[in-house]
Coordinates of C-alpha atoms in Angstrom, one line a residue:
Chain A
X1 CA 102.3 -134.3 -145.8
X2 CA 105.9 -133.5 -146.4
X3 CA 107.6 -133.7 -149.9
X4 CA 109.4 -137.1 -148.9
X5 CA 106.1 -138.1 -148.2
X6 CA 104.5 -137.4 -151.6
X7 CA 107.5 -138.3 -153.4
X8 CA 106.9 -142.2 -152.1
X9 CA 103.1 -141.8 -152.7
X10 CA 103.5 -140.5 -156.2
X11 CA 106.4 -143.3 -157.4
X12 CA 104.1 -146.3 -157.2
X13 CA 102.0 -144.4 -159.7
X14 CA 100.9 -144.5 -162.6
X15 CA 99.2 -141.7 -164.9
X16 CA 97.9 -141.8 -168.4
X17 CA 98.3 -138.6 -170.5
X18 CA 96.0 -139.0 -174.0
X19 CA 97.7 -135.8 -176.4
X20 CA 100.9 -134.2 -176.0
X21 CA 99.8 -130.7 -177.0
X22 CA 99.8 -128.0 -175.1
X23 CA 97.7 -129.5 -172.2
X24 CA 99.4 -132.9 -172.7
X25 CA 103.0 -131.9 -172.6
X26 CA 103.0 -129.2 -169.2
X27 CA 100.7 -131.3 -167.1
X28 CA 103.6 -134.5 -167.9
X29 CA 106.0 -131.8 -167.2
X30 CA 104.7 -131.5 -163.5
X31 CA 103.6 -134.8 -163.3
X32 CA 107.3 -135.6 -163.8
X33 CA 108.7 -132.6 -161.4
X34 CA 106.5 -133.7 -158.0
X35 CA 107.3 -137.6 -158.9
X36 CA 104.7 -139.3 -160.7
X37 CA 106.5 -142.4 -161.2
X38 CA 105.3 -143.5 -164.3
X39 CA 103.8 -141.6 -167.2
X40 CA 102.2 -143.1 -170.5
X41 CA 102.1 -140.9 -173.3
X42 CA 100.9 -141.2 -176.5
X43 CA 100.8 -138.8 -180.0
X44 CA 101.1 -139.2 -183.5
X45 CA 102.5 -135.9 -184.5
X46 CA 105.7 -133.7 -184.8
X47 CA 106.7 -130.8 -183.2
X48 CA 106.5 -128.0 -185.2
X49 CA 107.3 -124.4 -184.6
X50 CA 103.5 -123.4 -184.4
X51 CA 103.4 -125.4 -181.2
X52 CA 106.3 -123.5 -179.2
X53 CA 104.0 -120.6 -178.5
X54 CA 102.7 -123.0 -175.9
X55 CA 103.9 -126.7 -175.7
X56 CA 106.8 -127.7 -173.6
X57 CA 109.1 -127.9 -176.6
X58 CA 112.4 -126.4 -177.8
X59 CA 113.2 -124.7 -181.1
X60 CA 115.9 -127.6 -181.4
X61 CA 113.1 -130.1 -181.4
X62 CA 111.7 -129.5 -184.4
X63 CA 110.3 -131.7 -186.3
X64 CA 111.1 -134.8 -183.5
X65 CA 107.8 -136.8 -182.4
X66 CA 106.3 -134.8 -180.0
X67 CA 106.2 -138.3 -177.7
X68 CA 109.9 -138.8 -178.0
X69 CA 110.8 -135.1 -177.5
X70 CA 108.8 -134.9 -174.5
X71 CA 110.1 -138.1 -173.1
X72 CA 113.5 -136.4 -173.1
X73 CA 112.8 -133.1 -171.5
X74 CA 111.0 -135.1 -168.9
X75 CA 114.4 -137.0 -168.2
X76 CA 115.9 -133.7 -168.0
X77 CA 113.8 -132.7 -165.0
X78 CA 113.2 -136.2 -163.8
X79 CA 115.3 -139.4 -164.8
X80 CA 113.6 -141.2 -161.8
X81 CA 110.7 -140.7 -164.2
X82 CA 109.7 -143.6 -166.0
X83 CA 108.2 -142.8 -169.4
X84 CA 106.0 -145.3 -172.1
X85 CA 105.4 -143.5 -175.5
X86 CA 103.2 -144.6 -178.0
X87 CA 103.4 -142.8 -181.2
X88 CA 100.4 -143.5 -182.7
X89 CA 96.5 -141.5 -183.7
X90 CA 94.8 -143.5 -180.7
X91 CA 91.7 -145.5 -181.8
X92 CA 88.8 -146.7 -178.4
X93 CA 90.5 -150.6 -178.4
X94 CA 94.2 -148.4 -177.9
X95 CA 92.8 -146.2 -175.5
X96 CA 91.7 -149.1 -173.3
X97 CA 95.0 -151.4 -173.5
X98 CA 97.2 -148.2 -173.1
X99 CA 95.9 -147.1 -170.0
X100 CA 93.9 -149.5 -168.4
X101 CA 96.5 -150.0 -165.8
X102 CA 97.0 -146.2 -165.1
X103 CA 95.8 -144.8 -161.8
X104 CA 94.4 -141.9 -163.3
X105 CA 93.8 -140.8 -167.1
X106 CA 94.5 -137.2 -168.7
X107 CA 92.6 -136.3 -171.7
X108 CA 95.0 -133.7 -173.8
X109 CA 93.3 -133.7 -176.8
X110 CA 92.6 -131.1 -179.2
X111 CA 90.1 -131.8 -181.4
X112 CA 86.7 -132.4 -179.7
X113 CA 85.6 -135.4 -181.3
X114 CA 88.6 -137.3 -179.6
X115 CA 87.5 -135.9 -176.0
X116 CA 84.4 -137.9 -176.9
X117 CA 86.2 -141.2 -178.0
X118 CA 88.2 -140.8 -174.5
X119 CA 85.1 -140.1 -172.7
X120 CA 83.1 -142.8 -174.1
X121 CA 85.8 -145.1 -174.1
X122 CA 86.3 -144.5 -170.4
X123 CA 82.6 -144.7 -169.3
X124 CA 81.9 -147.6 -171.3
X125 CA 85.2 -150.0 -170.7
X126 CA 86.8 -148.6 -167.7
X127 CA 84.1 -146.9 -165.3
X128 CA 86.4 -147.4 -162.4
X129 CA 89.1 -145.0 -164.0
X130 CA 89.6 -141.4 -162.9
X131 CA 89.5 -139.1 -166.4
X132 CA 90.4 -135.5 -166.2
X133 CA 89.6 -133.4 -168.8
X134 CA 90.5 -130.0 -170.6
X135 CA 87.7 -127.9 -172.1
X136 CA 88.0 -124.4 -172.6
X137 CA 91.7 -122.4 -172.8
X138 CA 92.2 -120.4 -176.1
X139 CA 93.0 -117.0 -175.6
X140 CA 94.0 -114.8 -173.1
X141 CA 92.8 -113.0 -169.9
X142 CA 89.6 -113.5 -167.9
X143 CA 91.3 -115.9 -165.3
X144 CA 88.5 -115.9 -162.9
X145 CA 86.5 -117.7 -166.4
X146 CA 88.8 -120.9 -165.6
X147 CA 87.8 -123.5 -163.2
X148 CA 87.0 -127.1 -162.7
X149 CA 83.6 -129.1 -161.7
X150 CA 83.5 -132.9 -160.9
X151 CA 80.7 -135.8 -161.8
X152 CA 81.7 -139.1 -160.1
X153 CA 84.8 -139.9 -161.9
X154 CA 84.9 -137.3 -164.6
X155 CA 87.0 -134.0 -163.9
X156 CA 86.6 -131.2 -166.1
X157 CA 89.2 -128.4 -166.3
X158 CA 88.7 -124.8 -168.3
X159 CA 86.3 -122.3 -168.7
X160 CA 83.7 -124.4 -171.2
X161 CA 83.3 -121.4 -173.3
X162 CA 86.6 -120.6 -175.6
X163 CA 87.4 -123.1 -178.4
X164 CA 90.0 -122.3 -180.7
X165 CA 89.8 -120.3 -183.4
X166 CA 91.1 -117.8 -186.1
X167 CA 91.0 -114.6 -183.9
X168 CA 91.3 -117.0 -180.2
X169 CA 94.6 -118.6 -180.5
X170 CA 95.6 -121.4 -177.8
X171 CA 98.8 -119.6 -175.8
X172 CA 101.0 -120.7 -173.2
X173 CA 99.5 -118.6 -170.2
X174 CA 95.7 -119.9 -170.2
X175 CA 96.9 -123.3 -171.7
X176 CA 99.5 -123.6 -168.9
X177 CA 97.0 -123.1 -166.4
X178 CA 94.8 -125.7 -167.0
X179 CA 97.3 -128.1 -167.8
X180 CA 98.7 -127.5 -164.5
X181 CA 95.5 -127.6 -163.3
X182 CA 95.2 -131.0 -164.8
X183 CA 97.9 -132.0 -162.7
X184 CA 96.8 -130.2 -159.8
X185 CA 93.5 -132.7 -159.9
X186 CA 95.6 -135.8 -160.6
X187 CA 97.7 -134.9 -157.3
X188 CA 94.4 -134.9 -155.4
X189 CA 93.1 -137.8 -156.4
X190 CA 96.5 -139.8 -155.8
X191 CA 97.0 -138.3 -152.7
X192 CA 93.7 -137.0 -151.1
X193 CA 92.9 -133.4 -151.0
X194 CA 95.3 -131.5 -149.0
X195 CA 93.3 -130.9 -145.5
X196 CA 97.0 -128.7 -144.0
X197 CA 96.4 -126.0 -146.7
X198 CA 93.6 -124.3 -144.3
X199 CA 95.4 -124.2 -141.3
X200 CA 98.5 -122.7 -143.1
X201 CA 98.3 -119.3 -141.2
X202 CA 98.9 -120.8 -137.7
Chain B
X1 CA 60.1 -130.9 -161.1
X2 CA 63.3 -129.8 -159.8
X3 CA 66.7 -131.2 -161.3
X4 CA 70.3 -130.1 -160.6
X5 CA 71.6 -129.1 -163.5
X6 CA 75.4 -128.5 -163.5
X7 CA 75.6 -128.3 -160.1
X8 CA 72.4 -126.0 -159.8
X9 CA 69.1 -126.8 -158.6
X10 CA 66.5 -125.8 -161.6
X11 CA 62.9 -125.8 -161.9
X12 CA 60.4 -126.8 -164.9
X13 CA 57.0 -127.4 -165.5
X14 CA 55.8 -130.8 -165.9
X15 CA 57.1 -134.2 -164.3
X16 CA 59.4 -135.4 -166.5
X17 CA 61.7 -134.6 -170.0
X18 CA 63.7 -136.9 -172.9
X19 CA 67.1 -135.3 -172.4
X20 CA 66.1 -133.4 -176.2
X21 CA 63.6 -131.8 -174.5
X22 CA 65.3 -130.8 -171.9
X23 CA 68.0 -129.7 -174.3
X24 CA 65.3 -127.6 -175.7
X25 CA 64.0 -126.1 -173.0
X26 CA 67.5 -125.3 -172.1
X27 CA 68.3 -123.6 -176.1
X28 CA 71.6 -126.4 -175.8
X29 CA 72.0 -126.5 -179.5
X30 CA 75.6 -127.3 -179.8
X31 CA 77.3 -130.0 -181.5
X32 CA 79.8 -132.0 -179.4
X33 CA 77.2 -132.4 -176.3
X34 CA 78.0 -135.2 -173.1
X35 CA 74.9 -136.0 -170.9
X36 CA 75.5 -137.7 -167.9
X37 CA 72.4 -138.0 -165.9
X38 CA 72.9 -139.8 -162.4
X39 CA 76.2 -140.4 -163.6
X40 CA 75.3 -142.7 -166.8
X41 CA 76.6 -141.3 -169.7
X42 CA 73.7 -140.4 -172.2
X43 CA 74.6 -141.4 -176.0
X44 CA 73.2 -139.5 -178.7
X45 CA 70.9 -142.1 -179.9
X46 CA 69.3 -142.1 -176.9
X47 CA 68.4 -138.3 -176.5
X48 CA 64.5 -138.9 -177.4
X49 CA 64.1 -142.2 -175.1
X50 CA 66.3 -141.5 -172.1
X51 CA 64.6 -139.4 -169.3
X52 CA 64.9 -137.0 -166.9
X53 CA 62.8 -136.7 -163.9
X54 CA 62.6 -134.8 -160.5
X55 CA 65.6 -134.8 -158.2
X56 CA 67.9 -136.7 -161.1
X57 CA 71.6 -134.7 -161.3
X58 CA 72.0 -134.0 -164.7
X59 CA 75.6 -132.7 -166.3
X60 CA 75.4 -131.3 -169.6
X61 CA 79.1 -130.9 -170.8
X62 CA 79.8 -128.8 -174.3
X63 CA 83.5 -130.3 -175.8
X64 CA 85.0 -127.7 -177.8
X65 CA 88.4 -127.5 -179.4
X66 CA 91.6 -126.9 -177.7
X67 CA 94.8 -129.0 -175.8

């Protein structure tokens, strides 16, 4: 499939992105740089200088919403892209008029009780709906931990194992790679897995 | 009975488990657990009813901070 190609697969649709942390904010980023052609974010809080060590944000956006900064860098890469923002602390009856119309749904949360609401939202109300999850990306190093394992609908993507804490700080590397692998599951599911890449040798 | 149990085939005595004793058997202690068996999501309340029996495709998922 050629780029042109993608590019008018990916504008008809439409991707929800729950959190716009450090998994929320790089998977929108290339989301919006392959052509996505509508995103749907939503998050209550502020950028803060904390956050730089790993969310697509700059020092100049401190202290915007996170949802409105974001919607501008993703104009700056993108103004094709077509951005929602909903700056609010998502509740289940939000979840499911927010992105009940997406194509596919990215959970970006941080704290694990709303990967549950998401989860449980999504089983319950909207069992047709793709969700792709991230679990598992504080830290640094062991890159062969990270992966990603399927159930029906439900795409998980991290190594299961590292939650945040005092001495395993989320940082950009590990946090960027499952972000982008995020993305990289959305793009299969819009578009079909990519059947070229093993004849690529020729 | 043999289940697949995050994508692996496992064996245990006896013919069937409530997803806590399989939990049990498994030393899954953790907090924030999903468990989808056969693709239905598993609520908590429902760990000592709901079962598991041979050839069912259980998916125990641990959430844990971090995005």
């Amino acid at each position: 499939m050629t780029f042109e190609h993608i590019q008018q697969i990916l504008k008809t649709k439409t991707v929800g992105i729950a959190g716009c942390g450090g998994l929320g904010s790089n998977c929108a980023v290339a989301l919006a740089r392959v052509g996505v052609g509508r995103l749907i974010l939503a998050d209550f809080d502020l950028v803060q200088e904390g956050n730089l060590n790993r969310q697509f944000y700059f020092y100049d956006q401190i202290g915007m919403l996170k949802v409105a900064a974001l919607k501008q860098n993703l104009f700056r890469i993108n103004p094709d892209v077509r951005v929602n923002t909903f700056d609010i602390r998502l509740c289940q009856s939000d979840i499911i008029e927010i992105y009940g119309k997406c194509d596919v749904i990215v959970e970006a949360f941080d704290k694990p009780e709303m990967k549950y609401l998401i989860l449980d939202a999504v089983h319950n109300y909207m069992p047709d709906k793709y969700l792709v999850m991230g679990v598992g990306m504080a830290g640094w190093g062991d890159n062969n931990l990270i992966r990603s394992r399927q159930s029906d609908k439900l795409i998980i993507c991290g190594d299961e194992i590292n939650a945040i804490a005092d001495e395993c700080p989320p940082l950009a590397p590990r946090v960027g790679i499952v972000a982008n692998m995020q993305a990289n599951a959305v793009l299969e599911i819009l578009l079909g897995s990519n059947e070229h890449q093993i004849h690529t040798e020729n | 009975m043999k289940i697949i149990l995050n994508n692996k085939e496992e064996e245990f005595v006896g013919d069937q488990f409530t997803v806590s004793e399989l939990l049990q058997a498994k030393n899954f202690t953790f907090k924030m657990l999903v468990i989808k068996v056969n693709g239905h999501l598993v609520k908590k309340s429902e760990h000592n009813t709901a079962m598991v029996k041979d050839g069912d495709d259980v998916m125990v998922l641990h959430l844990i901070s971090g995005g």
